[in-house]
Amino acid sequence: MQWFIFCVLLLIAGYFVYGKIIEKIFVINPQRATPAYSMGDGVDYIPMSKKKIWLIQLLNIAGTGPIFGPILGALYGPVAMLWIVLGCIFAGAVHDYFCGMLSIRNGGANIPFLAGKYLGRPAKHFMNILALLLLLLVGVVFVASPASLLTNITSDLLNSGTVGAAAVNDEAGAKSGTILTVWTAVIFIYYILATLVPIDKIIGRIYPIFGALLLFMTCGMLFGLFFEGIPFFRTVGTDIGIMDFFTNMDKNDTPIWPLLFITIACGAISGFHATQSPLMARCTENEKEGRFIFYGAMIGEGVIALIWCMVGLSFYDDQGTLLEAIKSGTPSKVVYDSAIGMLGLFGGILAVLGVVVLPITSGDTAFRAARLLIADFFSYDQRNLLKRLVIALPLFAVGFWVSTIDFSVLWRYFGWANQTTAMVMLWTAAAYLYLHKKFHWVCTLPAIFMTMVCATFLAYAPIGFGLDYQIAVWVGMAITLVAVVAFFALLKPKDEVAQDD
């Protein structure tokens, strides 16, 4: 218990201490008009209060990543908690802050524009393709996971409230399949509506309700961990020392480097956030709110990730049982089992609904961001509903086609695309600071780290080149060295810096 509380306190301290340092390095300009006012269009550029934006930002960025990722990461042991804390403070929150603030400084620009401006045109073209691919993958995988959880709830309620009753016979299994189809259709319909209408009409109004469910889920799972008599770290052994945070406890003997840093993305660092932060940058009323909105929302997601990591480390009797639960039903089974087991049927269902809103509130803005990305690329005005439909309908048709691909394959590609996007955004932020003669190492060091992670993973993983592990590590180091040399060789700091740039 002490380790968990200590980790949460570190995250909170990171916001007040390191977050303030990052803000000072960036140098905010409270007198400068934000895009919400200078470019207001009544659809995507709309001023909103910082509290509402913080909640929307948190719900946007916190899909199933800070839940599924930490549950999978728990197989490695307490080292997963270490990565969540350090990654969130020094990489993820920094990534989100600079993405949001640079977007504000550039008229609400998206990540491809920012990459092109500070890293060059080739980076812009690369990010246009990568960001669109990532958004499609996010939209698709964030349909499947909430639909699965909602199917579990509906099936159990239709079967006399008996947990697991839906799996008793073939008839129940067929019924579950029909329910899954219905929920998938409902979620897709919601996504279409949320993508097309002005951001304050649906997202701005119903997200507070979703936020209440999220708060219940967070507090409920914390209550279960603290007061249901479940020993902390029971899954890996309750006698945890400081060195256990550096020990790989995965019984499958999969290497921590680089797999842990791909497995736990949201909650530590996630490139998906780079596609979402510009949405809120277009609604922010003042630059001084940036640390609370962007850095603060990432810290909030880190706390959620820590809670679910502790669930993975504590709910089951041993790692073998946790692994079996994941294999038999993906991490969604762990979510359902632990919520029902610790909070009872009614409380567990409310907690699961709190989990459900996370991927739904990320999936809707993923498709919205994809629409805006395409519109920005073609300079296609989006104030007219018909023009929004011209982009949205083909986009959803492609998304539906992608949804037919095996989920496990989609998730692996999502993981790599996600962290590669984060890597590019960190290099973009580092370039901005370097060009403007500011202390760039706060972004350059995590950019170097994530480059090594992504390059090594691509060289080692089956979805990449499948090289021998030792060779893959050397390949990752070599690619990172090339990236660092190119960064300092090709970029030249500016002699004069514009205040608004």
PDB file of C-alpha atoms in Angstrom, residues 129-353:
ATOM      1  CA  ILE A 129       0.069   9.332 -43.006  1.00  0.00           C
ATOM      2  CA  LEU A 130       1.023   8.058 -39.535  1.00  0.00           C
ATOM      3  CA  ALA A 131      -1.445  10.241 -37.631  1.00  0.00           C
ATOM      4  CA  LEU A 132      -4.333   9.288 -39.918  1.00  0.00           C
ATOM      5  CA  LEU A 133      -3.435   5.592 -39.583  1.00  0.00           C
ATOM      6  CA  LEU A 134      -3.228   5.915 -35.802  1.00  0.00           C
ATOM      7  CA  LEU A 135      -6.575   7.715 -35.560  1.00  0.00           C
ATOM      8  CA  LEU A 136      -8.285   5.043 -37.635  1.00  0.00           C
ATOM      9  CA  LEU A 137      -6.767   2.286 -35.491  1.00  0.00           C
ATOM     10  CA  VAL A 138      -7.789   4.093 -32.300  1.00  0.00           C
ATOM     11  CA  GLY A 139     -11.334   4.611 -33.557  1.00  0.00           C
ATOM     12  CA  VAL A 140     -11.676   0.948 -34.489  1.00  0.00           C
ATOM     13  CA  VAL A 141     -10.087  -0.649 -31.402  1.00  0.00           C
ATOM     14  CA  PHE A 142     -12.038   1.737 -29.174  1.00  0.00           C
ATOM     15  CA  VAL A 143     -15.256   0.347 -30.614  1.00  0.00           C
ATOM     16  CA  ALA A 144     -14.429  -3.278 -29.849  1.00  0.00           C
ATOM     17  CA  SER A 145     -13.403  -2.929 -26.191  1.00  0.00           C
ATOM     18  CA  PRO A 146     -16.423  -0.945 -24.891  1.00  0.00           C
ATOM     19  CA  ALA A 147     -18.792  -3.080 -26.981  1.00  0.00           C
ATOM     20  CA  SER A 148     -17.322  -6.198 -25.344  1.00  0.00           C
ATOM     21  CA  LEU A 149     -17.725  -4.806 -21.815  1.00  0.00           C
ATOM     22  CA  LEU A 150     -21.271  -3.596 -22.497  1.00  0.00           C
ATOM     23  CA  THR A 151     -22.105  -7.049 -23.867  1.00  0.00           C
ATOM     24  CA  ASN A 152     -20.874  -8.655 -20.634  1.00  0.00           C
ATOM     25  CA  ILE A 153     -23.061  -6.333 -18.553  1.00  0.00           C
ATOM     26  CA  THR A 154     -26.157  -6.791 -20.737  1.00  0.00           C
ATOM     27  CA  SER A 155     -25.771 -10.574 -20.911  1.00  0.00           C
ATOM     28  CA  ASP A 156     -25.455 -10.914 -17.143  1.00  0.00           C
ATOM     29  CA  LEU A 157     -28.470  -8.685 -16.489  1.00  0.00           C
ATOM     30  CA  LEU A 158     -30.565 -10.669 -18.983  1.00  0.00           C
ATOM     31  CA  ASN A 159     -29.563 -13.912 -17.314  1.00  0.00           C
ATOM     32  CA  SER A 160     -31.059 -13.321 -13.860  1.00  0.00           C
ATOM     33  CA  GLY A 161     -28.167 -11.147 -12.714  1.00  0.00           C
ATOM     34  CA  THR A 162     -25.912 -14.159 -12.335  1.00  0.00           C
ATOM     35  CA  VAL A 163     -22.329 -13.270 -13.114  1.00  0.00           C
ATOM     36  CA  GLY A 164     -21.085 -15.400 -15.952  1.00  0.00           C
ATOM     37  CA  ALA A 165     -24.524 -16.808 -16.755  1.00  0.00           C
ATOM     38  CA  ALA A 166     -24.226 -15.691 -20.371  1.00  0.00           C
ATOM     39  CA  ALA A 167     -21.605 -18.361 -20.975  1.00  0.00           C
ATOM     40  CA  VAL A 168     -23.684 -21.279 -19.673  1.00  0.00           C
ATOM     41  CA  ASN A 169     -24.868 -22.657 -22.991  1.00  0.00           C
ATOM     42  CA  ASP A 170     -24.707 -22.207 -26.735  1.00  0.00           C
ATOM     43  CA  GLU A 171     -27.975 -20.284 -26.814  1.00  0.00           C
ATOM     44  CA  ALA A 172     -26.579 -17.742 -24.398  1.00  0.00           C
ATOM     45  CA  GLY A 173     -23.436 -17.523 -26.510  1.00  0.00           C
ATOM     46  CA  ALA A 174     -25.465 -16.777 -29.635  1.00  0.00           C
ATOM     47  CA  LYS A 175     -27.422 -14.172 -27.708  1.00  0.00           C
ATOM     48  CA  SER A 176     -24.170 -12.531 -26.616  1.00  0.00           C
ATOM     49  CA  GLY A 177     -23.060 -12.360 -30.236  1.00  0.00           C
ATOM     50  CA  THR A 178     -26.241 -10.513 -31.181  1.00  0.00           C
ATOM     51  CA  ILE A 179     -25.874  -8.135 -28.248  1.00  0.00           C
ATOM     52  CA  LEU A 180     -22.255  -7.434 -29.258  1.00  0.00           C
ATOM     53  CA  THR A 181     -23.399  -6.521 -32.782  1.00  0.00           C
ATOM     54  CA  VAL A 182     -26.069  -4.183 -31.437  1.00  0.00           C
ATOM     55  CA  TRP A 183     -23.683  -2.390 -29.083  1.00  0.00           C
ATOM     56  CA  THR A 184     -21.082  -2.056 -31.839  1.00  0.00           C
ATOM     57  CA  ALA A 185     -23.679  -0.422 -34.093  1.00  0.00           C
ATOM     58  CA  VAL A 186     -24.837   1.923 -31.309  1.00  0.00           C
ATOM     59  CA  ILE A 187     -21.270   3.064 -30.615  1.00  0.00           C
ATOM     60  CA  PHE A 188     -20.583   3.660 -34.302  1.00  0.00           C
ATOM     61  CA  ILE A 189     -23.768   5.753 -34.608  1.00  0.00           C
ATOM     62  CA  TYR A 190     -22.699   7.839 -31.621  1.00  0.00           C
ATOM     63  CA  TYR A 191     -19.253   8.319 -33.175  1.00  0.00           C
ATOM     64  CA  ILE A 192     -20.806   9.613 -36.387  1.00  0.00           C
ATOM     65  CA  LEU A 193     -22.942  12.141 -34.517  1.00  0.00           C
ATOM     66  CA  ALA A 194     -20.086  13.288 -32.252  1.00  0.00           C
ATOM     67  CA  THR A 195     -17.809  13.680 -35.267  1.00  0.00           C
ATOM     68  CA  LEU A 196     -20.213  15.889 -37.221  1.00  0.00           C
ATOM     69  CA  VAL A 197     -21.895  18.239 -34.742  1.00  0.00           C
ATOM     70  CA  PRO A 198     -20.218  21.255 -33.089  1.00  0.00           C
ATOM     71  CA  ILE A 199     -17.924  20.204 -30.249  1.00  0.00           C
ATOM     72  CA  ASP A 200     -20.023  21.914 -27.556  1.00  0.00           C
ATOM     73  CA  LYS A 201     -23.324  20.269 -28.597  1.00  0.00           C
ATOM     74  CA  ILE A 202     -22.594  16.635 -27.652  1.00  0.00           C
ATOM     75  CA  ILE A 203     -19.045  16.338 -26.342  1.00  0.00           C
ATOM     76  CA  GLY A 204     -19.226  19.489 -24.245  1.00  0.00           C
ATOM     77  CA  ARG A 205     -22.594  18.524 -22.721  1.00  0.00           C
ATOM     78  CA  ILE A 206     -22.483  14.798 -22.023  1.00  0.00           C
ATOM     79  CA  TYR A 207     -18.827  14.541 -21.009  1.00  0.00           C
ATOM     80  CA  PRO A 208     -19.593  15.815 -17.474  1.00  0.00           C
ATOM     81  CA  ILE A 209     -21.888  12.771 -17.094  1.00  0.00           C
ATOM     82  CA  PHE A 210     -19.147  10.513 -18.410  1.00  0.00           C
ATOM     83  CA  GLY A 211     -16.774  12.270 -16.030  1.00  0.00           C
ATOM     84  CA  ALA A 212     -18.981  11.332 -13.091  1.00  0.00           C
ATOM     85  CA  LEU A 213     -18.849   7.675 -14.151  1.00  0.00           C
ATOM     86  CA  LEU A 214     -15.069   7.947 -14.507  1.00  0.00           C
ATOM     87  CA  LEU A 215     -14.815   9.419 -11.004  1.00  0.00           C
ATOM     88  CA  PHE A 216     -16.951   6.606  -9.582  1.00  0.00           C
ATOM     89  CA  MET A 217     -14.829   4.001 -11.328  1.00  0.00           C
ATOM     90  CA  THR A 218     -11.599   5.525 -10.034  1.00  0.00           C
ATOM     91  CA  CYS A 219     -12.821   5.936  -6.457  1.00  0.00           C
ATOM     92  CA  GLY A 220     -14.626   2.588  -6.510  1.00  0.00           C
ATOM     93  CA  MET A 221     -11.576   0.604  -7.576  1.00  0.00           C
ATOM     94  CA  LEU A 222      -9.467   2.467  -5.023  1.00  0.00           C
ATOM     95  CA  PHE A 223     -12.025   1.565  -2.356  1.00  0.00           C
ATOM     96  CA  GLY A 224     -11.895  -2.059  -3.434  1.00  0.00           C
ATOM     97  CA  LEU A 225      -8.107  -2.138  -3.269  1.00  0.00           C
ATOM     98  CA  PHE A 226      -7.922  -0.512   0.155  1.00  0.00           C
ATOM     99  CA  PHE A 227     -10.925  -1.959   1.985  1.00  0.00           C
ATOM    100  CA  GLU A 228     -11.721  -5.374   0.497  1.00  0.00           C
ATOM    101  CA  GLY A 229      -8.810  -7.063   2.243  1.00  0.00           C
ATOM    102  CA  ILE A 230      -6.885  -7.797  -0.964  1.00  0.00           C
ATOM    103  CA  PRO A 231      -3.127  -7.910  -0.274  1.00  0.00           C
ATOM    104  CA  PHE A 232      -1.210  -5.470  -2.421  1.00  0.00           C
ATOM    105  CA  PHE A 233       1.200  -7.144  -4.904  1.00  0.00           C
ATOM    106  CA  ARG A 234      -0.428 -10.537  -4.205  1.00  0.00           C
ATOM    107  CA  THR A 235      -0.128 -11.518  -7.882  1.00  0.00           C
ATOM    108  CA  VAL A 236       3.685 -11.330  -7.797  1.00  0.00           C
ATOM    109  CA  GLY A 237       4.271 -11.841  -4.064  1.00  0.00           C
ATOM    110  CA  THR A 238       3.490  -9.366  -1.287  1.00  0.00           C
ATOM    111  CA  ASP A 239       7.076  -8.956  -0.042  1.00  0.00           C
ATOM    112  CA  ILE A 240       8.114  -6.193  -2.452  1.00  0.00           C
ATOM    113  CA  GLY A 241      11.418  -4.370  -2.019  1.00  0.00           C
ATOM    114  CA  ILE A 242      12.968  -1.463  -3.881  1.00  0.00           C
ATOM    115  CA  MET A 243      14.967  -3.744  -6.204  1.00  0.00           C
ATOM    116  CA  ASP A 244      11.796  -5.550  -7.296  1.00  0.00           C
ATOM    117  CA  PHE A 245      10.873  -2.393  -9.192  1.00  0.00           C
ATOM    118  CA  PHE A 246      13.755  -3.171 -11.546  1.00  0.00           C
ATOM    119  CA  THR A 247      13.094  -6.926 -11.845  1.00  0.00           C
ATOM    120  CA  ASN A 248      11.339  -8.621 -14.761  1.00  0.00           C
ATOM    121  CA  MET A 249       8.780 -11.014 -13.249  1.00  0.00           C
ATOM    122  CA  ASP A 250       7.153 -12.039 -16.529  1.00  0.00           C
ATOM    123  CA  LYS A 251       6.948 -15.845 -16.604  1.00  0.00           C
ATOM    124  CA  ASN A 252       6.938 -15.772 -20.412  1.00  0.00           C
ATOM    125  CA  ASP A 253      10.413 -14.224 -20.176  1.00  0.00           C
ATOM    126  CA  THR A 254       9.574 -11.450 -22.634  1.00  0.00           C
ATOM    127  CA  PRO A 255      12.149  -8.660 -22.362  1.00  0.00           C
ATOM    128  CA  ILE A 256      11.276  -5.463 -20.526  1.00  0.00           C
ATOM    129  CA  TRP A 257      13.178  -3.498 -23.160  1.00  0.00           C
ATOM    130  CA  PRO A 258      11.438  -2.433 -25.315  1.00  0.00           C
ATOM    131  CA  LEU A 259       8.156  -4.339 -24.849  1.00  0.00           C
ATOM    132  CA  LEU A 260       7.093  -2.766 -21.549  1.00  0.00           C
ATOM    133  CA  PHE A 261       7.328   0.722 -23.059  1.00  0.00           C
ATOM    134  CA  ILE A 262       5.095  -0.270 -25.974  1.00  0.00           C
ATOM    135  CA  THR A 263       2.658  -2.224 -23.793  1.00  0.00           C
ATOM    136  CA  ILE A 264       2.094   0.648 -21.343  1.00  0.00           C
ATOM    137  CA  ALA A 265       1.539   3.669 -23.564  1.00  0.00           C
ATOM    138  CA  CYS A 266      -1.410   5.710 -22.286  1.00  0.00           C
ATOM    139  CA  GLY A 267      -0.686   6.409 -18.641  1.00  0.00           C
ATOM    140  CA  ALA A 268       3.018   6.920 -19.341  1.00  0.00           C
ATOM    141  CA  ILE A 269       3.313   8.453 -22.823  1.00  0.00           C
ATOM    142  CA  SER A 270       1.056   8.163 -25.850  1.00  0.00           C
ATOM    143  CA  GLY A 271       1.264   9.655 -29.330  1.00  0.00           C
ATOM    144  CA  PHE A 272      -2.518   9.486 -29.592  1.00  0.00           C
ATOM    145  CA  HIS A 273      -2.558  12.466 -27.243  1.00  0.00           C
ATOM    146  CA  ALA A 274      -0.787  14.500 -29.946  1.00  0.00           C
ATOM    147  CA  THR A 275      -3.875  14.073 -32.105  1.00  0.00           C
ATOM    148  CA  GLN A 276      -6.224  15.096 -29.289  1.00  0.00           C
ATOM    149  CA  SER A 277      -4.481  18.043 -27.636  1.00  0.00           C
ATOM    150  CA  PRO A 278      -4.979  20.338 -30.673  1.00  0.00           C
ATOM    151  CA  LEU A 279      -8.753  19.808 -30.317  1.00  0.00           C
ATOM    152  CA  MET A 280      -8.620  21.370 -26.869  1.00  0.00           C
ATOM    153  CA  ALA A 281      -6.011  23.916 -27.928  1.00  0.00           C
ATOM    154  CA  ARG A 282      -8.746  25.297 -30.204  1.00  0.00           C
ATOM    155  CA  CYS A 283     -11.017  25.845 -27.186  1.00  0.00           C
ATOM    156  CA  THR A 284      -8.512  27.120 -24.576  1.00  0.00           C
ATOM    157  CA  GLU A 285      -9.230  30.648 -23.403  1.00  0.00           C
ATOM    158  CA  ASN A 286      -5.753  31.629 -22.152  1.00  0.00           C
ATOM    159  CA  GLU A 287      -2.206  30.269 -22.428  1.00  0.00           C
ATOM    160  CA  LYS A 288      -1.825  30.292 -18.633  1.00  0.00           C
ATOM    161  CA  GLU A 289      -4.384  27.459 -18.498  1.00  0.00           C
ATOM    162  CA  GLY A 290      -2.143  25.150 -20.531  1.00  0.00           C
ATOM    163  CA  ARG A 291      -0.329  23.476 -17.635  1.00  0.00           C
ATOM    164  CA  PHE A 292      -3.583  22.618 -15.887  1.00  0.00           C
ATOM    165  CA  ILE A 293      -5.255  21.344 -19.054  1.00  0.00           C
ATOM    166  CA  PHE A 294      -2.485  19.440 -20.834  1.00  0.00           C
ATOM    167  CA  TYR A 295       0.123  18.550 -18.203  1.00  0.00           C
ATOM    168  CA  GLY A 296      -2.574  18.089 -15.544  1.00  0.00           C
ATOM    169  CA  ALA A 297      -4.795  15.781 -17.594  1.00  0.00           C
ATOM    170  CA  MET A 298      -1.818  13.514 -18.256  1.00  0.00           C
ATOM    171  CA  ILE A 299      -1.093  13.313 -14.521  1.00  0.00           C
ATOM    172  CA  GLY A 300      -4.741  12.367 -13.987  1.00  0.00           C
ATOM    173  CA  GLU A 301      -4.384   9.600 -16.541  1.00  0.00           C
ATOM    174  CA  GLY A 302      -1.236   8.421 -14.769  1.00  0.00           C
ATOM    175  CA  VAL A 303      -3.216   7.994 -11.533  1.00  0.00           C
ATOM    176  CA  ILE A 304      -5.823   5.903 -13.392  1.00  0.00           C
ATOM    177  CA  ALA A 305      -3.026   3.785 -14.863  1.00  0.00           C
ATOM    178  CA  LEU A 306      -1.497   3.215 -11.420  1.00  0.00           C
ATOM    179  CA  ILE A 307      -4.854   2.045 -10.033  1.00  0.00           C
ATOM    180  CA  TRP A 308      -5.334  -0.549 -12.770  1.00  0.00           C
ATOM    181  CA  CYS A 309      -1.724  -1.619 -12.578  1.00  0.00           C
ATOM    182  CA  MET A 310      -2.272  -2.320  -8.876  1.00  0.00           C
ATOM    183  CA  VAL A 311      -5.428  -4.260  -9.749  1.00  0.00           C
ATOM    184  CA  GLY A 312      -3.342  -6.422 -12.062  1.00  0.00           C
ATOM    185  CA  LEU A 313      -0.647  -6.829  -9.406  1.00  0.00           C
ATOM    186  CA  SER A 314      -3.071  -7.618  -6.573  1.00  0.00           C
ATOM    187  CA  PHE A 315      -6.488  -9.009  -7.562  1.00  0.00           C
ATOM    188  CA  TYR A 316      -5.476 -12.520  -8.638  1.00  0.00           C
ATOM    189  CA  ASP A 317      -3.749 -15.128  -6.496  1.00  0.00           C
ATOM    190  CA  ASP A 318      -0.727 -15.400  -8.769  1.00  0.00           C
ATOM    191  CA  GLN A 319       0.656 -14.359 -12.137  1.00  0.00           C
ATOM    192  CA  GLY A 320      -0.493 -17.565 -13.775  1.00  0.00           C
ATOM    193  CA  THR A 321      -4.125 -16.765 -12.975  1.00  0.00           C
ATOM    194  CA  LEU A 322      -3.720 -13.202 -14.264  1.00  0.00           C
ATOM    195  CA  LEU A 323      -2.151 -14.458 -17.491  1.00  0.00           C
ATOM    196  CA  GLU A 324      -4.912 -17.023 -17.965  1.00  0.00           C
ATOM    197  CA  ALA A 325      -7.585 -14.346 -17.475  1.00  0.00           C
ATOM    198  CA  ILE A 326      -5.923 -12.132 -20.078  1.00  0.00           C
ATOM    199  CA  LYS A 327      -5.592 -14.993 -22.574  1.00  0.00           C
ATOM    200  CA  SER A 328      -9.184 -16.146 -22.117  1.00  0.00           C
ATOM    201  CA  GLY A 329     -10.840 -12.777 -22.473  1.00  0.00           C
ATOM    202  CA  THR A 330      -8.251 -10.020 -23.118  1.00  0.00           C
ATOM    203  CA  PRO A 331      -7.722  -7.414 -20.350  1.00  0.00           C
ATOM    204  CA  SER A 332     -11.459  -6.654 -20.484  1.00  0.00           C
ATOM    205  CA  LYS A 333     -12.038  -9.889 -18.529  1.00  0.00           C
ATOM    206  CA  VAL A 334      -9.673  -8.650 -15.812  1.00  0.00           C
ATOM    207  CA  VAL A 335     -11.606  -5.374 -15.689  1.00  0.00           C
ATOM    208  CA  TYR A 336     -14.952  -7.145 -15.400  1.00  0.00           C
ATOM    209  CA  ASP A 337     -13.822  -9.794 -12.908  1.00  0.00           C
ATOM    210  CA  SER A 338     -12.066  -7.337 -10.605  1.00  0.00           C
ATOM    211  CA  ALA A 339     -14.859  -4.725 -10.647  1.00  0.00           C
ATOM    212  CA  ILE A 340     -17.596  -7.275  -9.900  1.00  0.00           C
ATOM    213  CA  GLY A 341     -15.383  -9.127  -7.422  1.00  0.00           C
ATOM    214  CA  MET A 342     -14.494  -6.065  -5.362  1.00  0.00           C
ATOM    215  CA  LEU A 343     -17.656  -3.948  -5.654  1.00  0.00           C
ATOM    216  CA  GLY A 344     -20.462  -6.477  -6.149  1.00  0.00           C
ATOM    217  CA  LEU A 345     -22.770  -6.698  -9.156  1.00  0.00           C
ATOM    218  CA  PHE A 346     -24.335  -3.212  -8.977  1.00  0.00           C
ATOM    219  CA  GLY A 347     -21.208  -1.320  -7.950  1.00  0.00           C
ATOM    220  CA  GLY A 348     -19.100  -3.392 -10.340  1.00  0.00           C
ATOM    221  CA  ILE A 349     -21.389  -2.557 -13.265  1.00  0.00           C
ATOM    222  CA  LEU A 350     -21.105   1.161 -12.492  1.00  0.00           C
ATOM    223  CA  ALA A 351     -17.329   0.809 -12.323  1.00  0.00           C
ATOM    224  CA  VAL A 352     -17.262  -1.046 -15.652  1.00  0.00           C
ATOM    225  CA  LEU A 353     -19.396   1.715 -17.163  1.00  0.00           C
TER     226      LEU A 353
END
